[in-house]
XYZ file of C-alpha atoms in Angstrom:
198
model
C -61.300 -71.404 149.318
C -62.487 -69.508 146.259
C -65.423 -67.142 146.614
C -66.230 -67.294 142.877
C -68.136 -70.368 141.672
C -67.154 -69.649 138.043
C -63.490 -70.403 138.767
C -61.895 -73.709 137.754
C -60.351 -74.667 141.094
C -61.581 -78.280 141.055
C -59.844 -79.397 137.854
C -56.639 -81.427 138.324
C -54.529 -78.331 137.581
C -56.753 -76.049 139.670
C -56.398 -78.369 142.655
C -52.620 -78.528 142.081
C -52.446 -74.707 142.173
C -54.312 -74.609 145.501
C -52.081 -77.417 146.838
C -49.002 -75.417 145.799
C -50.266 -72.414 147.770
C -50.828 -74.692 150.788
C -47.191 -75.854 150.463
C -45.997 -72.230 150.350
C -48.069 -71.526 153.452
C -46.522 -74.530 155.256
C -43.027 -73.333 154.327
C -43.761 -69.847 155.673
C -44.945 -71.405 158.947
C -41.618 -73.274 159.166
C -39.435 -70.295 158.236
C -41.150 -67.486 160.137
C -41.711 -67.728 163.880
C -45.129 -66.476 164.969
C -46.109 -65.313 161.460
C -49.303 -63.285 161.823
C -52.330 -64.427 159.784
C -52.455 -62.809 156.351
C -49.024 -61.162 156.565
C -47.951 -62.820 153.300
C -49.999 -62.363 150.147
C -49.701 -64.139 146.797
C -51.205 -62.906 143.512
C -51.425 -65.474 140.713
C -50.941 -64.401 137.086
C -49.972 -66.129 133.838
C -51.093 -69.519 132.554
C -52.159 -70.643 136.030
C -54.530 -67.670 136.361
C -55.794 -68.249 132.824
C -56.587 -71.862 133.677
C -58.450 -70.884 136.851
C -60.587 -68.422 134.874
C -61.190 -70.404 131.681
C -60.004 -74.030 132.063
C -57.830 -73.206 129.043
C -54.297 -74.386 128.292
C -52.111 -75.657 131.062
C -48.860 -74.244 132.342
C -45.723 -75.713 133.896
C -45.353 -72.931 136.410
C -47.378 -70.643 138.607
C -46.453 -66.984 138.101
C -46.864 -65.554 141.600
C -46.222 -62.084 142.955
C -45.530 -62.288 146.697
C -45.945 -59.296 148.978
C -44.886 -59.362 152.613
C -43.453 -57.191 155.352
C -40.253 -59.216 155.124
C -38.615 -61.234 152.367
C -38.128 -64.955 152.771
C -36.302 -67.393 150.542
C -38.779 -70.055 149.525
C -37.410 -73.419 148.549
C -38.300 -74.955 145.188
C -41.963 -75.901 145.428
C -43.354 -78.280 142.820
C -46.589 -80.245 142.750
C -47.057 -83.424 140.744
C -50.562 -84.134 139.470
C -52.410 -86.234 136.882
C -54.195 -84.199 134.201
C -57.526 -85.003 132.507
C -55.753 -87.229 129.936
C -54.033 -89.245 132.643
C -50.647 -87.627 131.980
C -48.401 -86.907 134.982
C -47.476 -83.215 135.094
C -45.403 -81.052 137.413
C -46.335 -77.530 138.404
C -43.633 -75.280 139.866
C -44.048 -72.058 141.832
C -42.186 -69.152 140.209
C -41.684 -66.745 143.091
C -39.400 -64.500 141.004
C -42.318 -63.317 138.853
C -42.824 -59.552 138.724
C -46.090 -58.286 137.179
C -44.718 -54.766 136.717
C -42.600 -56.149 133.872
C -45.773 -55.540 131.898
C -46.148 -51.898 130.986
C -49.867 -52.115 131.604
C -51.554 -53.087 134.865
C -54.462 -51.636 136.823
C -53.339 -49.928 140.027
C -56.202 -51.722 141.824
C -55.363 -55.286 140.708
C -54.495 -56.376 144.256
C -57.661 -54.935 145.804
C -59.801 -56.543 143.079
C -58.104 -59.971 143.174
C -60.217 -63.011 144.103
C -59.261 -65.049 147.199
C -58.272 -68.682 146.505
C -56.473 -69.890 149.606
C -56.082 -68.878 153.228
C -57.947 -69.098 156.513
C -58.057 -66.875 159.584
C -54.960 -68.639 160.920
C -52.800 -68.955 157.772
C -49.898 -66.536 157.309
C -50.462 -66.770 153.516
C -53.511 -65.541 151.657
C -53.440 -66.360 147.943
C -55.472 -64.616 145.258
C -55.976 -64.926 141.519
C -56.075 -61.632 139.640
C -59.407 -60.918 137.942
C -59.903 -61.974 134.339
C -59.918 -58.372 133.156
C -56.688 -57.512 135.018
C -55.039 -60.624 133.561
C -56.135 -59.547 130.073
C -54.863 -55.987 130.555
C -51.475 -57.311 131.713
C -51.208 -59.183 128.393
C -51.862 -56.103 126.238
C -48.257 -54.890 126.537
C -46.505 -57.810 124.840
C -49.584 -58.913 122.863
C -47.925 -61.885 121.174
C -50.195 -64.378 119.405
C -50.523 -66.460 122.599
C -51.473 -63.318 124.558
C -54.183 -62.531 122.002
C -55.488 -66.112 122.269
C -55.528 -65.814 126.062
C -57.459 -62.529 125.976
C -59.978 -64.053 123.563
C -60.354 -67.097 125.862
C -61.070 -64.782 128.814
C -63.538 -62.785 126.706
C -65.311 -65.972 125.577
C -65.513 -67.050 129.228
C -67.514 -63.809 129.709
C -64.997 -62.239 132.085
C -65.495 -58.886 130.322
C -66.862 -57.240 127.177
C -64.749 -55.456 124.580
C -65.934 -52.103 125.941
C -65.081 -53.071 129.518
C -61.581 -54.123 128.441
C -61.095 -50.797 126.627
C -62.206 -48.788 129.663
C -60.058 -50.821 132.069
C -56.992 -50.665 129.808
C -57.390 -46.914 129.241
C -57.469 -46.440 133.028
C -54.345 -48.590 133.434
C -52.644 -46.546 130.704
C -52.464 -43.534 133.041
C -49.785 -45.254 135.124
C -48.172 -47.294 132.344
C -44.487 -47.542 131.553
C -43.192 -47.850 128.019
C -44.367 -46.397 124.729
C -47.865 -44.994 125.182
C -48.419 -44.898 121.421
C -47.591 -48.617 121.088
C -49.786 -49.533 124.067
C -52.724 -47.542 122.668
C -52.257 -49.333 119.349
C -52.272 -52.719 121.106
C -55.394 -51.829 123.100
C -57.293 -50.615 120.040
C -56.250 -53.634 117.958
C -57.356 -56.131 120.601
C -60.612 -54.325 121.346
C -61.464 -54.305 117.615
C -60.870 -58.079 117.492
C -63.201 -58.604 120.456
C -65.865 -56.319 118.955
C -65.819 -58.487 115.803
C -66.450 -61.550 117.970
C -69.342 -59.809 119.711
C -71.084 -58.850 116.428
């Protein structure tokens, strides 16, 4: 259960995301004998995380980073749900997602992530990354959709322009890729957010 009342976990898609994590948990229970509580962790990124933070655009998949003491092969997990317009949608768990593909990510994103699913007895604990960590992860590619997503997170008051700059500059210390390009992306996006704040 989420500990943050500002998260959209009770929308049709939000509930489908939680249900998907429950299905992953059930599969772990089946595949791993005597799995200790909390030995598997899931960190949600991408469009699913954006929806949880802002109720913005939907997504067909859940970008999830799994960490565990041992690797397991999850089966294809998909959840069917009815959206707000009455349209049937399918949400699939993408367990191949790797957040380090982005050249920019806070080294503390796992510690700062917000719990969404998991009890004292579940082998899986699922988290959504914070709004600011999600925004920073989008500063590398910074396509038009990434810019829109960062603005949506900013408008949802997940961070200020200054907070994003500070967080991104900190993440830059451990970044991979062209530092000059990343600095340019950070400065461009921060200037756009500052315009919105004025």
